[in-house]
Every structure is written in C-alpha cells, then in structure tokens.
Coordinates of C-alpha atoms and ligand atoms in Angstrom, one line a residue:
X28 CA 8.2 45.9 7.0
X29 CA 6.1 46.2 10.2
X30 CA 5.2 42.5 9.8
X31 CA 8.8 41.3 9.6
X32 CA 10.0 43.3 12.6
X33 CA 7.2 42.1 14.8
X34 CA 7.1 38.4 13.8
X35 CA 9.3 36.1 15.7
X36 CA 11.6 33.8 13.8
X37 CA 9.7 30.8 15.3
X38 CA 6.5 32.1 13.8
X39 CA 7.8 32.5 10.3
X40 CA 9.4 29.0 10.5
X41 CA 6.0 27.6 11.4
X42 CA 4.5 29.6 8.6
X43 CA 7.1 28.2 6.2
X44 CA 6.6 24.6 7.2
X45 CA 2.8 25.1 6.9
X46 CA 3.4 26.2 3.3
X47 CA 5.5 23.2 2.7
X48 CA 2.8 20.9 4.0
X49 CA 0.2 22.6 1.8
X50 CA 2.6 22.4 -1.1
X51 CA 3.1 18.6 -0.8
X52 CA -0.7 18.1 -0.3
X53 CA -1.2 19.9 -3.6
X54 CA 1.3 17.5 -5.3
X55 CA -0.5 14.5 -3.8
X56 CA -3.9 15.8 -4.9
X57 CA -2.7 16.1 -8.5
X58 CA -0.7 12.9 -8.7
X59 CA -2.1 10.3 -11.1
X60 CA -4.3 7.7 -9.7
X61 CA -5.2 4.7 -11.7
X62 CA -8.1 3.8 -9.4
X63 CA -9.6 7.2 -10.1
X64 CA -9.2 7.4 -13.9
X65 CA -9.4 3.8 -15.2
X66 CA -11.2 0.5 -14.9
X67 CA -9.5 -2.8 -15.5
X68 CA -11.6 -4.1 -18.4
X69 CA -10.4 -7.7 -19.0
X70 CA -7.7 -10.3 -18.2
X71 CA -9.1 -12.0 -15.2
X72 CA -6.7 -10.6 -12.6
X73 CA -3.8 -10.1 -15.0
X74 CA -4.2 -6.3 -14.9
X75 CA -3.2 -4.9 -11.5
X76 CA -3.3 -1.5 -9.9
X77 CA -0.6 -1.1 -7.3
X78 CA 1.1 1.3 -4.8
X79 CA -2.2 3.1 -3.9
X80 CA -3.1 3.7 -7.5
X81 CA 0.3 5.0 -8.7
X82 CA 1.2 2.1 -10.8
X83 CA -0.6 -0.2 -13.2
X84 CA 0.7 -3.4 -14.7
X85 CA -0.7 -5.5 -17.5
X86 CA 0.4 -9.1 -18.0
X87 CA 0.1 -11.7 -20.7
X88 CA 0.4 -15.5 -20.5
X89 CA -0.6 -18.3 -22.7
X90 CA -4.2 -18.3 -21.5
X91 CA -4.9 -14.5 -21.8
X92 CA -3.7 -11.0 -22.1
X93 CA -5.2 -8.1 -20.2
X94 CA -6.4 -4.5 -20.5
X95 CA -7.8 -1.3 -19.0
X96 CA -9.9 1.6 -20.1
X97 CA -10.6 5.1 -19.0
X98 CA -13.6 5.9 -16.9
X99 CA -14.1 9.2 -18.9
X100 CA -14.6 9.9 -22.5
X101 CA -12.7 12.8 -24.0
X102 CA -13.3 15.1 -26.9
X103 CA -9.8 16.7 -27.5
X104 CA -7.0 16.7 -25.0
X105 CA -3.4 16.5 -24.3
X106 CA -2.9 13.2 -22.7
X107 CA 0.4 11.8 -21.4
X108 CA 1.3 8.5 -19.8
X109 CA 4.5 6.8 -18.9
X110 CA 5.1 3.3 -20.0
X111 CA 7.8 0.7 -19.5
X112 CA 7.5 -2.1 -22.0
X113 CA 7.9 -5.9 -21.7
X114 CA 11.6 -6.5 -21.1
X115 CA 13.7 -9.4 -22.5
X116 CA 12.3 -11.6 -25.1
X117 CA 9.0 -9.8 -25.9
X118 CA 8.7 -11.2 -29.5
X119 CA 5.1 -11.8 -30.5
X120 CA 3.6 -9.5 -27.9
X121 CA 1.8 -6.2 -28.6
X122 CA 1.3 -3.4 -26.1
X123 CA -1.4 -1.1 -27.4
X124 CA -2.3 2.3 -26.0
X125 CA -4.9 4.2 -27.9
X126 CA -8.0 6.5 -28.0
X127 CA -11.1 5.1 -29.6
X128 CA -14.8 5.9 -30.0
X129 CA -17.4 3.3 -30.5
X130 CA -19.2 1.9 -33.6
X131 CA -18.6 1.1 -37.2
X132 CA -17.6 4.7 -38.2
X133 CA -15.4 5.1 -35.1
X134 CA -12.4 7.4 -34.7
X135 CA -9.1 6.1 -33.3
X136 CA -5.6 7.3 -32.5
X137 CA -3.1 4.5 -31.9
X138 CA 0.2 3.8 -30.4
X139 CA 1.2 0.1 -30.6
X140 CA 4.4 -1.3 -29.4
X141 CA 5.5 -4.5 -31.3
X142 CA 7.9 -6.6 -29.2
X143 CA 11.1 -8.3 -30.3
X144 CA 13.8 -10.8 -29.3
X145 CA 16.1 -9.6 -26.5
X146 CA 18.3 -6.8 -27.8
X147 CA 16.4 -6.3 -31.0
X148 CA 14.4 -3.2 -31.4
X149 CA 10.7 -2.7 -30.7
X150 CA 8.6 -1.1 -33.4
X151 CA 6.4 1.8 -32.5
X152 CA 3.4 1.6 -34.8
X153 CA 1.0 4.5 -35.1
X154 CA -2.3 4.9 -36.9
X155 CA -5.2 7.3 -37.2
X156 CA -8.8 6.3 -38.0
X157 CA -11.5 8.7 -38.9
X158 CA -15.0 7.7 -39.5
X159 CA -14.1 4.0 -39.6
X160 CA -11.2 4.3 -42.0
X161 CA -7.6 3.8 -41.0
X162 CA -4.8 2.6 -43.3
X163 CA -2.6 5.5 -42.1
X164 CA 0.3 3.6 -40.6
X165 CA 3.6 5.1 -39.7
X166 CA 6.2 3.0 -37.9
X167 CA 9.3 4.0 -36.0
X168 CA 12.2 2.6 -34.1
X169 CA 12.9 4.3 -30.8
X170 CA 16.2 6.1 -29.9
X171 CA 16.4 4.4 -26.5
X172 CA 15.5 1.0 -25.0
X173 CA 11.8 1.3 -24.0
X174 CA 12.1 -1.6 -21.6
X175 CA 14.8 -0.2 -19.4
X176 CA 12.9 2.7 -18.0
X177 CA 9.6 4.6 -18.1
X178 CA 9.2 7.0 -21.0
X179 CA 6.4 9.4 -21.7
X180 CA 4.1 8.8 -24.7
X181 CA 1.7 11.7 -25.5
X182 CA -1.2 12.4 -27.7
X183 CA -2.1 16.0 -28.4
X184 CA -5.5 16.0 -30.1
X185 CA -7.1 19.3 -31.0
X186 CA -9.5 20.4 -33.8
X187 CA -6.6 21.2 -36.2
X188 CA -4.2 18.4 -35.6
X189 CA -3.1 15.2 -33.8
X190 CA 0.5 15.2 -32.6
X191 CA 2.2 12.0 -31.3
X192 CA 5.2 12.6 -29.1
X193 CA 7.7 10.5 -27.2
X194 CA 9.4 12.1 -24.2
X195 CA 8.3 15.5 -25.6
X196 CA 9.7 14.9 -29.0
X197 CA 7.1 15.0 -31.7
X198 CA 7.3 12.0 -34.0
X199 CA 4.1 12.4 -36.1
X200 CA 1.6 15.0 -37.0
X201 CA -1.8 14.3 -38.6
X202 CA -3.3 17.5 -39.8
X203 CA -6.9 18.3 -40.2
X204 CA -7.4 18.0 -44.0
X205 CA -11.2 18.4 -44.1
X206 CA -10.7 21.2 -46.6
X207 CA -9.5 18.6 -49.1
X208 CA -12.2 16.1 -48.2
X209 CA -10.5 13.9 -45.6
X210 CA -12.6 13.4 -42.4
X211 CA -10.9 14.4 -39.2
X212 CA -11.7 13.0 -35.7
X213 CA -13.6 15.8 -34.0
X214 CA -17.2 14.8 -33.4
X215 CA -16.9 11.5 -31.5
X216 CA -15.7 11.4 -27.9
X217 CA -13.1 8.7 -27.3
X218 CA -12.1 6.6 -24.4
X219 CA -8.5 5.7 -23.6
X220 CA -7.7 2.0 -23.9
X221 CA -4.6 -0.1 -23.3
X222 CA -3.9 -3.8 -23.6
X223 CA -1.2 -6.4 -23.8
X224 CA -1.9 -9.4 -26.0
X225 CA -0.3 -12.0 -28.2
X226 CA -0.1 -11.2 -31.9
X227 CA 2.7 -13.5 -33.0
X228 CA 1.0 -14.1 -36.3
X229 CA 2.1 -10.7 -37.5
X230 CA 3.9 -8.6 -34.8
X231 CA 7.6 -9.5 -34.9
X232 CA 9.3 -9.6 -38.3
X233 CA 5.9 -9.9 -39.9
X234 CA 5.1 -13.1 -37.9
X235 CA 8.3 -14.9 -38.4
X236 CA 9.3 -14.8 -34.8
X237 CA 6.8 -16.4 -32.4
X238 CA 6.1 -15.8 -28.7
X239 CA 8.4 -17.9 -26.4
X240 CA 5.8 -19.0 -23.8
X241 CA 8.6 -20.3 -21.5
X242 CA 9.3 -16.6 -20.8
X243 CA 5.7 -15.8 -19.7
X244 CA 4.2 -14.0 -17.9
X245 CA 5.1 -10.9 -19.9
X246 CA 4.5 -7.6 -18.1
X247 CA 4.2 -3.9 -19.1
X248 CA 4.0 -1.1 -16.5
X249 CA 2.2 2.3 -16.5
X250 CA 2.5 5.4 -14.3
X251 CA 2.0 9.2 -14.2
X252 CA -1.2 9.4 -16.4
X253 CA -2.0 13.0 -17.0
X254 CA -5.1 14.3 -18.8
X255 CA -5.6 17.1 -16.3
X256 CA -6.6 19.7 -18.9
X257 CA -8.2 17.4 -21.4
X258 CA -11.9 18.0 -22.3
X259 CA -14.0 15.4 -20.6
X260 CA -17.2 14.6 -22.5
X261 CA -20.2 13.8 -20.4
X262 CA -24.0 13.8 -21.2
X263 CA -23.5 15.8 -24.4
X264 CA -21.2 18.6 -22.9
X265 CA -17.5 19.3 -22.6
X266 CA -15.7 20.2 -19.4
X267 CA -13.7 22.7 -21.5
X268 CA -16.8 24.8 -22.3
X269 CA -17.7 25.5 -18.7
X270 CA -14.4 26.8 -17.6
X271 CA -13.2 28.9 -20.6
X272 CA -10.9 31.4 -18.9
X273 CA -10.9 35.0 -19.8
X274 CA -7.2 35.5 -19.3
X275 CA -4.9 34.0 -22.0
X276 CA -1.8 34.2 -19.8
X277 CA -3.0 31.3 -17.6
X278 CA -5.1 29.4 -20.1
X279 CA -5.1 25.6 -19.1
X280 CA -6.4 24.8 -22.6
X281 CA -3.7 26.4 -24.7
X282 CA -3.1 23.0 -26.2
X283 CA -6.5 23.4 -28.0
X284 CA -4.9 25.6 -30.6
X285 CA -1.3 24.4 -30.1
X286 CA 0.8 23.7 -33.2
X287 CA 4.4 22.6 -33.7
X288 CA 6.8 25.5 -33.4
X289 CA 9.9 25.5 -35.6
X290 CA 12.0 23.6 -32.9
X291 CA 9.3 20.9 -32.7
X292 CA 9.3 20.6 -36.5
X293 CA 13.0 20.2 -36.5
X294 CA 12.8 17.5 -33.9
X295 CA 10.1 15.7 -35.8
X296 CA 12.2 15.8 -39.0
X297 CA 15.1 14.3 -37.1
X298 CA 13.0 11.4 -35.9
X299 CA 11.4 10.8 -39.3
X300 CA 14.7 11.0 -41.0
X301 CA 16.6 8.7 -38.6
X302 CA 13.9 6.4 -37.0
X303 CA 10.9 6.1 -39.3
X304 CA 10.7 2.7 -40.9
X305 CA 7.3 2.8 -42.6
X306 CA 5.2 5.6 -43.9
X307 CA 1.9 5.0 -45.7
X308 CA 2.3 8.3 -47.4
X309 CA 5.3 7.1 -49.4
X310 CA 4.0 3.6 -50.1
X311 CA 3.1 4.0 -53.8
X312 CA 2.9 0.2 -54.3
X313 CA 0.1 0.0 -51.8
X314 CA -1.8 2.9 -53.3
X315 CA -1.4 2.5 -57.1
X316 CA -4.4 4.8 -57.8
X317 CA -2.6 7.6 -55.9
X318 CA -1.5 8.4 -52.4
X319 CA -4.3 9.4 -49.9
X320 CA -5.1 13.1 -50.3
X321 CA -3.9 14.1 -46.7
X322 CA -0.4 12.9 -47.7
X323 CA 0.0 16.1 -49.8
X324 CA -0.9 18.2 -46.8
X325 CA 2.7 17.9 -45.4
X326 CA 1.9 14.7 -43.6
X327 CA 4.9 13.3 -45.5
X328 CA 7.5 15.7 -44.1
Ligands
LIG4 C1 13.0 -6.9 -34.6 O1 14.3 -7.0 -34.9 C2 14.5 -7.3 -36.3 C3 16.0 -7.5 -36.5 O2 16.7 -6.3 -36.1 C4 14.0 -6.1 -37.1 O3 14.1 -6.4 -38.5 C5 12.5 -5.8 -36.8 O4 12.1 -4.6 -37.4 C6 12.4 -5.7 -35.3 N1 11.1 -5.3 -34.8 C7 10.0 -6.1 -35.0 C8 8.8 -5.7 -34.2 O5 9.9 -7.0 -35.8

C-alpha cells in the first residue's frame, strides 16, 4: 500500500513495459530454432532452414530427396513438431518423421505420410520397432487436409507406453508388454529424423499411382519443434536425472508417467473407429500362427 501511494503512474508504466519486454524475450528464448536442434543430413541443398531458424523445408525432385536429423539423442520424451505436407499431387512421395536408434537391433517409432493425387487422402502410416523387429503397422486417414495448414504431430515416449497424437488427439498407443515377453524401446537412445523421398513403387494405392515429376519439386514444411522437457542422452547420462524436481506440482517431466485419461481414450476410440484403415493387430491372414502377443494387451482397442 505504501508502495502504490508513493510510486508515480509513470514509474509503474515503465515497470509494466519492462515486464512486457522481459516476457517477450522469454518467448523468443524458448521458440523453436532448427539451427539449434537439427542438422541437415542429406539432399544437397534441397533441405533449407529459413526465417532465422523458425522454418525448415524439405524438397524432392527427380534427382534426390532430402532430410534432417536432431543434434541430440533422446531416451524418452514428449516431442512435438508442426508439419505441413506436400500439397497438390503428392502421389508417390513419402514424408517420414521418426525416432530411431542405430544398429541391427535398433528401436524406432515412425510417422510416415504417404502422398496422393490432388484431393485424395494421404495415409498416415505408423510403426514401432523394438530390438530390430517392426511389423506393427497401423494406418489412418486424417480428419483434415494435412497440406492446407500446419498440424502438430506428437510422440509421447515413456517407459510404460508410446502414444502417437495428432493435434493433441491420441491416435495410437503402444503399451509396454515386456511382462508378456515383448521387448519395449527403453534402453537405446534415439535421434529424430525426417526425410522426403520418392517411394512410388509402394506408397500410393500400393504403387499403382506413380510420381508425376512434372509437378516437382515437392516441398514439405516444418515449424515449432518442441522437445523442451525430453530427456537428452549424452555420454551415458540423461538430462532428466540431473534435474529431478522435488515438487510434483511443477514437475516438467510429468509426461514420464503420463497415461491416457478417459477423455483421451474416448478420442482415440473415435479416431480408430472412423479413420483407421489398417491394424496389424486384426490382420489374421498375415499372422496365421496367431496375432502378436502385444495385440491382446489392448493395443487393438
Ligand atoms: C489415395 O486415394 C485413394 C482413393 O481415394 C485411396 O484408396 C488411398 O488409400 C489413398 N492414399 C494412398 C496413400 O494411397
């Protein structure tokens, strides 16, 4: 009270604008920067970082595609990115965004976007590899046109589960089923990779529709990468171990034990009922000896 009566209005205005400046500095500091987090890994100039690091574009032409990879390796995280896919006739193109470790028994968590003719739907293809074994595909149509705007694609990876989400809507959960003998990705740190390439031998209608090279170059755009609270793995230790907070109210690593609440489960059911077009867990023709064991651990729902 003493403070407000003695402070002139001019002073408090200055104080306010100072706060505003500090606030916007904080926003700038936490904004995603592709220079800081990624390296362009291939494509001979076809991958470009633009707008001071705020935007990244990949392109594909007849000679080559392009790709980038994260500077850091991660062992668990909640990782978001916004992506705007190749517009128009994108048939034959594949835009991949995934986490992967190295070596013959590698782990991998995949989003792959299979292009299509103008106006025909993309397929969002997902897969999970653990210790070198994949064959766990689930495919979806999207409930929007992924080429018209940026949308957020997220991977939540903690020791109990992997949840794939689109604009905050969970589309797939892969649970840890180690108790029934299924390896789960949890010991191998992974890098984030993305690439745009030609796969017209299989991508669109199983390879029936080929890439129309007269429409090249094909371009996909990325922004707002966020792995701020993910666990960075470096020289055998995790960034999450050093800053384990004592208070649970402001724990930045809450995602480490996060699971789907009932609203999330309802949303996922809605997506799987209306937009899922392939599920390995129901493909009895493909697995005549019996469906993979993790499929009975509610990965079918
Ligand atoms: C492309 O469109 C066709 C026709 O609607 C559809 O059958 C197919 O699943 C779509 N997506 C891909 C990637 O082939």
